[in-house]
Short mmCIF file of C-alpha atoms in Angstrom, two decimals:
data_model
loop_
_atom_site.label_atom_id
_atom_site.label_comp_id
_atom_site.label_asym_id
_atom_site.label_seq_id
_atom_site.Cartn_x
_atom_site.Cartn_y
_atom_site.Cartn_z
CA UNK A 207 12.53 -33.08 9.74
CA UNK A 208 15.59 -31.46 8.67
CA UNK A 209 14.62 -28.71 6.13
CA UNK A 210 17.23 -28.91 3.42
CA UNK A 211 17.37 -28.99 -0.63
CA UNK A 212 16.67 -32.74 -0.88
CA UNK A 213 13.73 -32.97 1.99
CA UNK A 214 11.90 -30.18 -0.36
CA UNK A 215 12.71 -32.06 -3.28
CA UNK A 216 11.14 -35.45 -1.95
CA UNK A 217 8.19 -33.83 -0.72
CA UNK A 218 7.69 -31.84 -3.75
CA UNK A 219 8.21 -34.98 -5.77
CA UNK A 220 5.71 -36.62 -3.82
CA UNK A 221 3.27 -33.65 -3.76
CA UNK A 222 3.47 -32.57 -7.54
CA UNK A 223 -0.01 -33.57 -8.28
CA UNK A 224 -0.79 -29.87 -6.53
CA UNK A 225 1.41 -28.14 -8.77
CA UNK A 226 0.24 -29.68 -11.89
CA UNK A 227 -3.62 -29.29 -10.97
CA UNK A 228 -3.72 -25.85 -9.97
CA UNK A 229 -1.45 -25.04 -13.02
CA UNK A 230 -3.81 -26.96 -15.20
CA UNK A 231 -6.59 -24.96 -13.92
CA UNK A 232 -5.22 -21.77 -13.96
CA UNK A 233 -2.54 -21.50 -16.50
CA UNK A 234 -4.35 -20.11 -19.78
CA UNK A 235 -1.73 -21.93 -22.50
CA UNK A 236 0.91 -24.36 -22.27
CA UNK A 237 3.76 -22.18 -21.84
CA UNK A 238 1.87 -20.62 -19.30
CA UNK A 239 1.21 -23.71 -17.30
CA UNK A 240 5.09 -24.79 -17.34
CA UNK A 241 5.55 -20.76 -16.32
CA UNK A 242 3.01 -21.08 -13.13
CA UNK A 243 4.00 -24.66 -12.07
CA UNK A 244 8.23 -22.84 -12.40
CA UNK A 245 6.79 -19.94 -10.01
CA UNK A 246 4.49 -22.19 -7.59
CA UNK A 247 7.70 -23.89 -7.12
CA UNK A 248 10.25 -21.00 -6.60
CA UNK A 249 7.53 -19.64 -4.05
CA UNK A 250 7.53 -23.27 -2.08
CA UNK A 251 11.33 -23.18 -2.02
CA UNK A 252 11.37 -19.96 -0.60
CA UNK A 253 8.74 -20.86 1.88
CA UNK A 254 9.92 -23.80 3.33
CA UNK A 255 11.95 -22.96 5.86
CA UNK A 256 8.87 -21.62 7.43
CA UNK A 257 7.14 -24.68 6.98
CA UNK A 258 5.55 -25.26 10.39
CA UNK A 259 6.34 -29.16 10.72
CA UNK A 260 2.93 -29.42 13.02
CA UNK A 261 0.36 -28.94 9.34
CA UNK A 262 0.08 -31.41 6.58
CA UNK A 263 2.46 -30.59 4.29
CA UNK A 264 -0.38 -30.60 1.63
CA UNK A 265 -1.97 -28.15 3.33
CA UNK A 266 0.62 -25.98 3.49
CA UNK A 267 1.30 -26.77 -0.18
CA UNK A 268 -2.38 -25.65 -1.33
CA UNK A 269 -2.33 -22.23 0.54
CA UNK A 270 1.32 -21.41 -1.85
CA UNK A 271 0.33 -22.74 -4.17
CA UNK A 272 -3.54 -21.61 -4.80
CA UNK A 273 -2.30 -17.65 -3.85
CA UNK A 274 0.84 -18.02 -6.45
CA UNK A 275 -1.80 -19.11 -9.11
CA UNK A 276 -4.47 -16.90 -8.35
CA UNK A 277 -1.88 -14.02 -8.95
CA UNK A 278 -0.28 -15.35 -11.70
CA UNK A 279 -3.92 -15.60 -13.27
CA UNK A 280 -4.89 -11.96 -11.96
CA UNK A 281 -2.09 -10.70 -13.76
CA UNK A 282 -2.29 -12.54 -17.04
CA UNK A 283 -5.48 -12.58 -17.19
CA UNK A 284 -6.35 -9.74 -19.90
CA UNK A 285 -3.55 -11.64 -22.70
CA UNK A 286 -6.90 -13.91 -23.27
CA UNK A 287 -9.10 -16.83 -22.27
CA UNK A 288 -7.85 -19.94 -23.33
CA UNK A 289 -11.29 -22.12 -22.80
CA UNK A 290 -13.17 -19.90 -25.39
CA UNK A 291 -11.43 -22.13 -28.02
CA UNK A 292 -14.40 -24.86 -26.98
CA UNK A 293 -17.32 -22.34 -27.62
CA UNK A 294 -18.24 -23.12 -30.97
CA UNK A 295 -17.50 -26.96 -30.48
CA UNK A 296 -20.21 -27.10 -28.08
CA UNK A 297 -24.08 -26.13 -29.08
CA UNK A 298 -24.19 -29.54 -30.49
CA UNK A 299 -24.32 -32.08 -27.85
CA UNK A 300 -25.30 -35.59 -29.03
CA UNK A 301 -28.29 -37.77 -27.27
CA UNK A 302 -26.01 -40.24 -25.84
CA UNK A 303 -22.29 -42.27 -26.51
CA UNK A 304 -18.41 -41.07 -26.16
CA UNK A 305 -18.69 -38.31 -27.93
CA UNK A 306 -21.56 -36.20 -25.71
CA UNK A 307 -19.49 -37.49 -22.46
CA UNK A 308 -16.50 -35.52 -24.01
CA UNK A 309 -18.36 -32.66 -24.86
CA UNK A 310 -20.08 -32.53 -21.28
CA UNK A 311 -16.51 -32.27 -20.25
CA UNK A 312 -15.48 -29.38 -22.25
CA UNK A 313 -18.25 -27.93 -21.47
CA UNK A 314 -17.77 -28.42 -17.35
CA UNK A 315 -14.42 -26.98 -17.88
CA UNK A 316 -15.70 -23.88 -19.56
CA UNK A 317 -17.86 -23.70 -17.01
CA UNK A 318 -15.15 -23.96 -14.61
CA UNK A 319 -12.84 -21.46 -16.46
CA UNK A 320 -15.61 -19.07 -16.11
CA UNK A 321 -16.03 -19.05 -12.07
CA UNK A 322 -14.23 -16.39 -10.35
CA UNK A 323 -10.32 -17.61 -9.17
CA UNK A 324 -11.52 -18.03 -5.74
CA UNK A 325 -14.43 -20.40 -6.25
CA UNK A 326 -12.19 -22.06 -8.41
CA UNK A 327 -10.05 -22.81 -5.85
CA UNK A 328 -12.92 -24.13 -3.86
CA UNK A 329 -14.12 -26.41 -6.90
CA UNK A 330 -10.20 -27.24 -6.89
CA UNK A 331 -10.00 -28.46 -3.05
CA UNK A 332 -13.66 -30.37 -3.45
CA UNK A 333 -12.46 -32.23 -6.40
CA UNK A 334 -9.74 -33.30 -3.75
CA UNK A 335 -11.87 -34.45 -1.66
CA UNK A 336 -10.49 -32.26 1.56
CA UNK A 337 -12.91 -31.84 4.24
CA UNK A 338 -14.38 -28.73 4.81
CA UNK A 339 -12.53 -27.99 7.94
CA UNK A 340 -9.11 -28.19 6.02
CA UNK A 341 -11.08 -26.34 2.61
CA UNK A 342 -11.84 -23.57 5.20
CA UNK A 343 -8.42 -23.07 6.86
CA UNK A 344 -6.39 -23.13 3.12
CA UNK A 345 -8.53 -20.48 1.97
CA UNK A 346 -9.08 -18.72 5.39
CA UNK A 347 -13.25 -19.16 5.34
CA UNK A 348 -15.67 -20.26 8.11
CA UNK A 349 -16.27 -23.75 7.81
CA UNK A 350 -19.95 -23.56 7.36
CA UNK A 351 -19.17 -20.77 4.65
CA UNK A 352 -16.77 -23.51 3.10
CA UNK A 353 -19.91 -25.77 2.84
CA UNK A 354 -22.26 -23.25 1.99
CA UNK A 355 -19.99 -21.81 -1.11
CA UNK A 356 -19.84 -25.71 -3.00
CA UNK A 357 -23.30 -26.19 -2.51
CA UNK A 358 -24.13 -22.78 -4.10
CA UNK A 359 -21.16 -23.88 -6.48
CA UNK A 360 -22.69 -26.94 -7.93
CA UNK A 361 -26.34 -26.01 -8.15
CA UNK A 362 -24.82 -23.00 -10.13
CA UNK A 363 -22.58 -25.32 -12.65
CA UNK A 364 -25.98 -27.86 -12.76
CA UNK A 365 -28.14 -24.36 -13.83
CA UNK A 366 -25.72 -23.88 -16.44
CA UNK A 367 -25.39 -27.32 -17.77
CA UNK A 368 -29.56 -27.05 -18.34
CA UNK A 369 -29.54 -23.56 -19.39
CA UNK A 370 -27.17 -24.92 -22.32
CA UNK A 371 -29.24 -27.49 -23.07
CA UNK A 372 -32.19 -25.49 -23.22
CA UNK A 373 -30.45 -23.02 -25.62
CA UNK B 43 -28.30 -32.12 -14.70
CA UNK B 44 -28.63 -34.75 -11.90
CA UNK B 45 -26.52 -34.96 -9.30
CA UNK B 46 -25.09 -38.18 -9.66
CA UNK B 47 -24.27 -37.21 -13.18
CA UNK B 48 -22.27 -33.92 -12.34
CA UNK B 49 -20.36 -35.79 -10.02
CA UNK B 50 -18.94 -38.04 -12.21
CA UNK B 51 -18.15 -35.55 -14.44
CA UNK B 52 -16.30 -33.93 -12.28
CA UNK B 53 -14.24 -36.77 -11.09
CA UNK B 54 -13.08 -36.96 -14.53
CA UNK B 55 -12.34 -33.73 -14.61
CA UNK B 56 -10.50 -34.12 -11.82
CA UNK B 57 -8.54 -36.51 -13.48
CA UNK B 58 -8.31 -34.70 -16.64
CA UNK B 59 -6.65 -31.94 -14.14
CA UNK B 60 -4.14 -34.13 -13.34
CA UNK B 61 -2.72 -35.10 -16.44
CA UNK B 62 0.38 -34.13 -17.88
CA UNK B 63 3.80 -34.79 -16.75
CA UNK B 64 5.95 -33.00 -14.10
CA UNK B 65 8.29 -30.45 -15.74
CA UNK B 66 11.83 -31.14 -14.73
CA UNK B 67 11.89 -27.67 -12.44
CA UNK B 68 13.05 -29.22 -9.21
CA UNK B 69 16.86 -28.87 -10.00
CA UNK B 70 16.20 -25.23 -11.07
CA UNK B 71 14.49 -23.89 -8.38
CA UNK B 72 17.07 -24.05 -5.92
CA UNK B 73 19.15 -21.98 -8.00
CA UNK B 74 16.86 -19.34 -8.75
CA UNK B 75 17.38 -15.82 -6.82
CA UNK B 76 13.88 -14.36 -7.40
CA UNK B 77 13.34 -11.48 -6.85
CA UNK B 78 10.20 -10.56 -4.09
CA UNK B 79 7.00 -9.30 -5.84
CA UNK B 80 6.86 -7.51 -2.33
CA UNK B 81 10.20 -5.17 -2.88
CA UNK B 82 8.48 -3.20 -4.98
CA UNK B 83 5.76 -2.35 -2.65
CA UNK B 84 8.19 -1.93 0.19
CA UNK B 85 10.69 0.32 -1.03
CA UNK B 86 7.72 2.29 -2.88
CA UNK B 87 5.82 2.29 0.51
CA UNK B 88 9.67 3.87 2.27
CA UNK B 89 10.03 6.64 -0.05
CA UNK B 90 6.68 7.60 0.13
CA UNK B 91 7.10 8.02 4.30
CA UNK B 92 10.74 8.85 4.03
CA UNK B 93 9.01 11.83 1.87
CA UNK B 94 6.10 12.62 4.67
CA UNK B 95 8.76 12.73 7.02
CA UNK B 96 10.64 14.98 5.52
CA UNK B 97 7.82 17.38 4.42
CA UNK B 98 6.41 16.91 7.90
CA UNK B 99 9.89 18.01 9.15
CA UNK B 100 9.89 20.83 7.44
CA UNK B 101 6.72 21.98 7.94
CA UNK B 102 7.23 22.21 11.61
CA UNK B 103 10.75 24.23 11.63
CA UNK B 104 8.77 26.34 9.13
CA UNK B 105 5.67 27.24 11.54
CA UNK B 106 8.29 27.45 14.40
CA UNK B 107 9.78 29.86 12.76
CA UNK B 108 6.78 31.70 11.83
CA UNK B 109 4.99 31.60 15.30
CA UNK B 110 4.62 35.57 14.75
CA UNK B 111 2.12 34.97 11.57
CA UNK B 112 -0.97 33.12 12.72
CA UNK B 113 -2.03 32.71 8.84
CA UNK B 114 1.38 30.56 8.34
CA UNK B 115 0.68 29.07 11.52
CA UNK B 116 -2.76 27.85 10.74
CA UNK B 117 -1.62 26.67 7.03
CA UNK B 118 1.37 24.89 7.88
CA UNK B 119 -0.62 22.93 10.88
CA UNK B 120 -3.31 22.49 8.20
CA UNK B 121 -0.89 20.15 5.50
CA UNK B 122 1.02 19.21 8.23
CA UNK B 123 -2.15 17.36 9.10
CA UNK B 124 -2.24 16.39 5.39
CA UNK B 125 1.49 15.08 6.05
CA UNK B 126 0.63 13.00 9.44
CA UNK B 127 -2.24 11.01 7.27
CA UNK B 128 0.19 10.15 4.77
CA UNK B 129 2.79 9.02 7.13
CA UNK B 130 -0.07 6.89 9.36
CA UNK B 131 -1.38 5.36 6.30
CA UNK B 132 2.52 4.33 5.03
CA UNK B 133 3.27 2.76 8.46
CA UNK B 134 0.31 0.80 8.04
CA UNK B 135 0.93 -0.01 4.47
CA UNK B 136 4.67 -1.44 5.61
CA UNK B 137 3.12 -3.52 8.28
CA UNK B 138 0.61 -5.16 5.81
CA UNK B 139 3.89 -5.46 3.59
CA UNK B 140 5.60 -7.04 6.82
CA UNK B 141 2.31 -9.41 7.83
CA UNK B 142 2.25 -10.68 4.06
CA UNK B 143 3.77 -14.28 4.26
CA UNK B 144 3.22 -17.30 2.19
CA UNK B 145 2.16 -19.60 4.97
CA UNK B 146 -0.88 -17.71 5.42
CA UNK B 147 -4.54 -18.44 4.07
CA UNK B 148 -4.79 -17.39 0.60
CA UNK B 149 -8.37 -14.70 1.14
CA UNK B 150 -5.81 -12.73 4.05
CA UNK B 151 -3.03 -12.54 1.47
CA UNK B 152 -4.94 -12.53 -1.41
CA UNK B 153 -6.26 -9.17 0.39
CA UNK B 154 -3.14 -7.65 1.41
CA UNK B 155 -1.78 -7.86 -2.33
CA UNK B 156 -4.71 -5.95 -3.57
CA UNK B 157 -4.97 -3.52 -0.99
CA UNK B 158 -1.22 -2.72 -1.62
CA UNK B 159 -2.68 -3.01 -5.11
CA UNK B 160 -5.08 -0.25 -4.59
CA UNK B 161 -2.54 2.19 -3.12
CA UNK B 162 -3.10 4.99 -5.76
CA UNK B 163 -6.65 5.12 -4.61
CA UNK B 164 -5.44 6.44 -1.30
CA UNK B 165 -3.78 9.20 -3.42
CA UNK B 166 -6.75 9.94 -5.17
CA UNK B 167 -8.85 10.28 -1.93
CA UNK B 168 -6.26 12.58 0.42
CA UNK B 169 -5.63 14.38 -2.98
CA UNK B 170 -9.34 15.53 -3.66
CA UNK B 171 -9.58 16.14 0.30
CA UNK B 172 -6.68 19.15 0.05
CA UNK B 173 -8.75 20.33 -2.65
CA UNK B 174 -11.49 23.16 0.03
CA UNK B 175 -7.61 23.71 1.62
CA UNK B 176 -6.48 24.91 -1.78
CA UNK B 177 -5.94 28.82 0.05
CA UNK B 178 -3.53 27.48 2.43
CA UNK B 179 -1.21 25.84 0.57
CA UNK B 180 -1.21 29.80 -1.90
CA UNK B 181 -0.87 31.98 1.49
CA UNK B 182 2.35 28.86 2.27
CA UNK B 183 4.16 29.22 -0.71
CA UNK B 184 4.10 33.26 -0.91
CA UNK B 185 5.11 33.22 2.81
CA UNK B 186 7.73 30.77 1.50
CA UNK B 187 8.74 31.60 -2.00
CA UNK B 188 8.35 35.23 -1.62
CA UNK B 189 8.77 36.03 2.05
CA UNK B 190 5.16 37.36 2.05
CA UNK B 191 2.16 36.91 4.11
CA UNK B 192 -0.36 37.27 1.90
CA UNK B 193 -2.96 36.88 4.68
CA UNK B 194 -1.39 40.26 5.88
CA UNK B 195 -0.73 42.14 2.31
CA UNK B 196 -3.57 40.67 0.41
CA UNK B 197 -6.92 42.04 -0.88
CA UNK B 198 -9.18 40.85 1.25
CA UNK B 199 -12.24 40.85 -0.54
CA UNK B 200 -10.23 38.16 -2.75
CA UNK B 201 -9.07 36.12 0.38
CA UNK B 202 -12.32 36.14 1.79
CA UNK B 203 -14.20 35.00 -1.50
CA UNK B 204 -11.14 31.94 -1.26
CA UNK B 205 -12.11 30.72 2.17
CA UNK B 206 -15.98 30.78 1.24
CA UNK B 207 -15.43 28.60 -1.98
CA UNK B 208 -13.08 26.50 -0.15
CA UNK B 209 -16.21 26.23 2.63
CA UNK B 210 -18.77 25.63 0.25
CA UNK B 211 -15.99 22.81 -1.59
CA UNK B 212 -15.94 21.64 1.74
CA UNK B 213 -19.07 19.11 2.21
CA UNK B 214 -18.80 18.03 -1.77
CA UNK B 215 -15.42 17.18 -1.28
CA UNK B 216 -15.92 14.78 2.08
CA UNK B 217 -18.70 13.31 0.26
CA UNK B 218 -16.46 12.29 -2.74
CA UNK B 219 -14.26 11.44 -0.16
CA UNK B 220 -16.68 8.71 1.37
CA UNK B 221 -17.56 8.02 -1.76
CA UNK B 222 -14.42 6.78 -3.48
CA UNK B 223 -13.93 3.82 -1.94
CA UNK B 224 -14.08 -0.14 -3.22
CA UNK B 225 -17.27 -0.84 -1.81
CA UNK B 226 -18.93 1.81 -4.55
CA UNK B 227 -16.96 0.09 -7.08
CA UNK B 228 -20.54 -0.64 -9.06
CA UNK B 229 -21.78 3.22 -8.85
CA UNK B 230 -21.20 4.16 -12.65
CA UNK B 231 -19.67 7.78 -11.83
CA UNK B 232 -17.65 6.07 -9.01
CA UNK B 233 -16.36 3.78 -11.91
CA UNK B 234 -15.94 6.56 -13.86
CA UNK B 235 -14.33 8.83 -11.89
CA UNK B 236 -11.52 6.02 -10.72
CA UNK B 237 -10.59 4.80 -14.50
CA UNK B 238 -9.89 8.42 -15.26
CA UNK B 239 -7.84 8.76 -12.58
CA UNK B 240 -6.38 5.54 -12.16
CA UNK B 241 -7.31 3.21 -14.89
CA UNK B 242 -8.61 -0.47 -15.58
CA UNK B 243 -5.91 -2.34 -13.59
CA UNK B 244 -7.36 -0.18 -9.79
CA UNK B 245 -10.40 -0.40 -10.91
CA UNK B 246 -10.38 -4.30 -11.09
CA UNK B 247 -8.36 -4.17 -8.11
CA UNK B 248 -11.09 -2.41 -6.36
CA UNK B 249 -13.59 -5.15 -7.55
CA UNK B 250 -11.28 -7.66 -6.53
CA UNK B 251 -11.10 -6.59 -2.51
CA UNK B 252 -15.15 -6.78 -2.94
CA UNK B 253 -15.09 -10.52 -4.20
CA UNK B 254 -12.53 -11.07 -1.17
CA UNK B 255 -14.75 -9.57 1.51
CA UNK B 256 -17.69 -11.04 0.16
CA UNK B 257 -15.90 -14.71 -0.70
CA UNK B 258 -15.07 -14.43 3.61
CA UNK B 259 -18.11 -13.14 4.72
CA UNK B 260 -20.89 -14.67 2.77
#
């Protein structure tokens, strides 16, 4: 593969669903997601000529990308947390119908927002659907800790989903 | 919550994620000459060896030239010491600086940002650690400033009360030195102690290197 301006831009065109996920999950506002998705990019440009042609380009894609964001989010972090808006939207939730299936939603993603950046990156690359093997050598874990961490994950976003009911 | 349920709702999460159009950034990028988060720590991490060299340097022609006075001898070797530490721990900072790269998994880089993050804590730590020293770097700077050895001229009741109290500092001072590191980040006085000195932002940095080692390792 010849690594010039238009390769990148092909298979970032064909790869932007990475940008605009992890942007959407970390960014805090919508200047700040066009912001992280600008600097995910920059960093991928810059990186590419050490793309190692033998990896998925995906793969390589997630790493960049998920340790531009997590900085990005380290840094802003303190200017605010954008899923707080939801709190007082969401001690109601209905019996059943549209409406409780939305707020279930907001509330998974304030769940989300609250995990720490790394196990969001791990929620990230499950929602994905990547096998552990490739979860475990984006974020540079053992596989069976890959596994272990999603399990531990999910049983903690299910504890909070009753512990919200109960309230 | 079942887990047939949470599953679903995370697919459409998933999807939720994924919504939202692609910025036109492509054409921009390109253009952009960015400048390297990692300058900053590179040409901070330089100066601060280009200045251990130099103080090392000069410590040495000063002792070389003092080989007559075993006081100025002993204090010179002592932050000359002081000076080698500082000049070890730079040359490992620059090849962290060096291994950082892009390609890598994101816990190894992740971990060499915040450990270049956590540099002041270094100078917090070899900074207390002079402290028991404190007499050598007085009997230095009279030999130097004043062209006297103080070690020679001095009282000596007053000397000798200096190198007890810098004894007794002594085991205190290697204890806070063991102490003040990230993995006591949770000891209230620890806490304490490092926001005074070095505020929220090492502090969180600190906690940060935890959640790596533990996010690897658990």
């Amino acid at each position: 593969m010849i690594k010039n301006e238009s390769a990148f831009e092909k298979l970032l065109e064909q790869n932007y669903g990475i940008i605009r996920k992890i942007s959407n999950l970390y960014g805090q506002s919508p200047d700040d997601k066009a912001d992280l998705s600008q600097e995910i990019s920059i960093q991928l440009w810059h990186a590419f000529p050490k793309f190692d042609e033998n990896q998925k380009f995906s793969t390589w894609m997630y790493r960049i990308a998920l340790n531009v964001a997590i900085s990005h989010y380290r840094k802003n972090r303190t200017k605010g947390n954008f899923f707080t808006q939801y709190d007082e939207n969401l001690h109601n939730i209905p019996a059943s119908g549209e409406e409780n299936r939305e707020n279930k939603l907001a509330l998974l993603e304030k769940f989300i927002s609250e995990l720490k950046e790394l196990d969001k990156a791990l929620m990230l690359l499950y929602l994905e659907k990547k096998k552990h093997e490739e979860i475990a050598d984006i974020l540079g874990i053992s596989v069976s800790n890959a596994g272990t961490k999603i399990g531990r994950i999910k049983q903690l976003l299910k504890q909070k989903f009753d512990s919200y009911k109960g309230e | 919550m079942e887990d047939k349920a949470l599953n679903e709702l995370m697919a459409e999460f998933d999807k939720q994620l994924d919504s939202g159009g692609n910025p036109a950034i492509t054409g921009k990028v390109k253009g952009i000459n960015r400048k390297n988060g990692m300058r900053y720590y590179f040409i901070r991490t330089c100066f601060e060896l280009f200045i251990g060299l130099i103080t090392l340097n000069f410590l040495v022609s000063f002792l070389l030239n003092n080989l007559s006075s075993p006081s100025i001898v002993i204090s010179a070797s002592l932050i000359a010491v002081f000076s080698v530490a500082i000049i070890f721990a730079s040359v490992r900072q620059l090849l962290l600086i060096l291994k950082f790269d892009f390609n890598r998994d994101v816990v190894t880089n992740q971990s060499i940002l915040t450990e270049l993050q956590t540099r002041f804590l270094f100078w917090l730590r070899i900074s207390i650690l002079q402290i028991p020293f404190f007499l050598v770097y007085i009997i230095l700077g009279f030999a130097l400033f004043f062209n006297v050895d103080i070690w020679v001229h001095g009282d000596k009741t007053w000397l000798y009360c200096n190198i007890i109290l810098g004894a007794v500092l002594l085991i205190p001072v290697v204890w806070l030195f063991t102490k003040l590191t990230p993995e006591n980040v949770e000891v209230p006085w620890v806490r304490k102690v490092v926001m005074l000195a070095g505020g929220d932002h090492l502090i969180q940095s600190m906690e940060y290197l935890e959640q790596l080692k533990s996010f690897k390792n658990s």
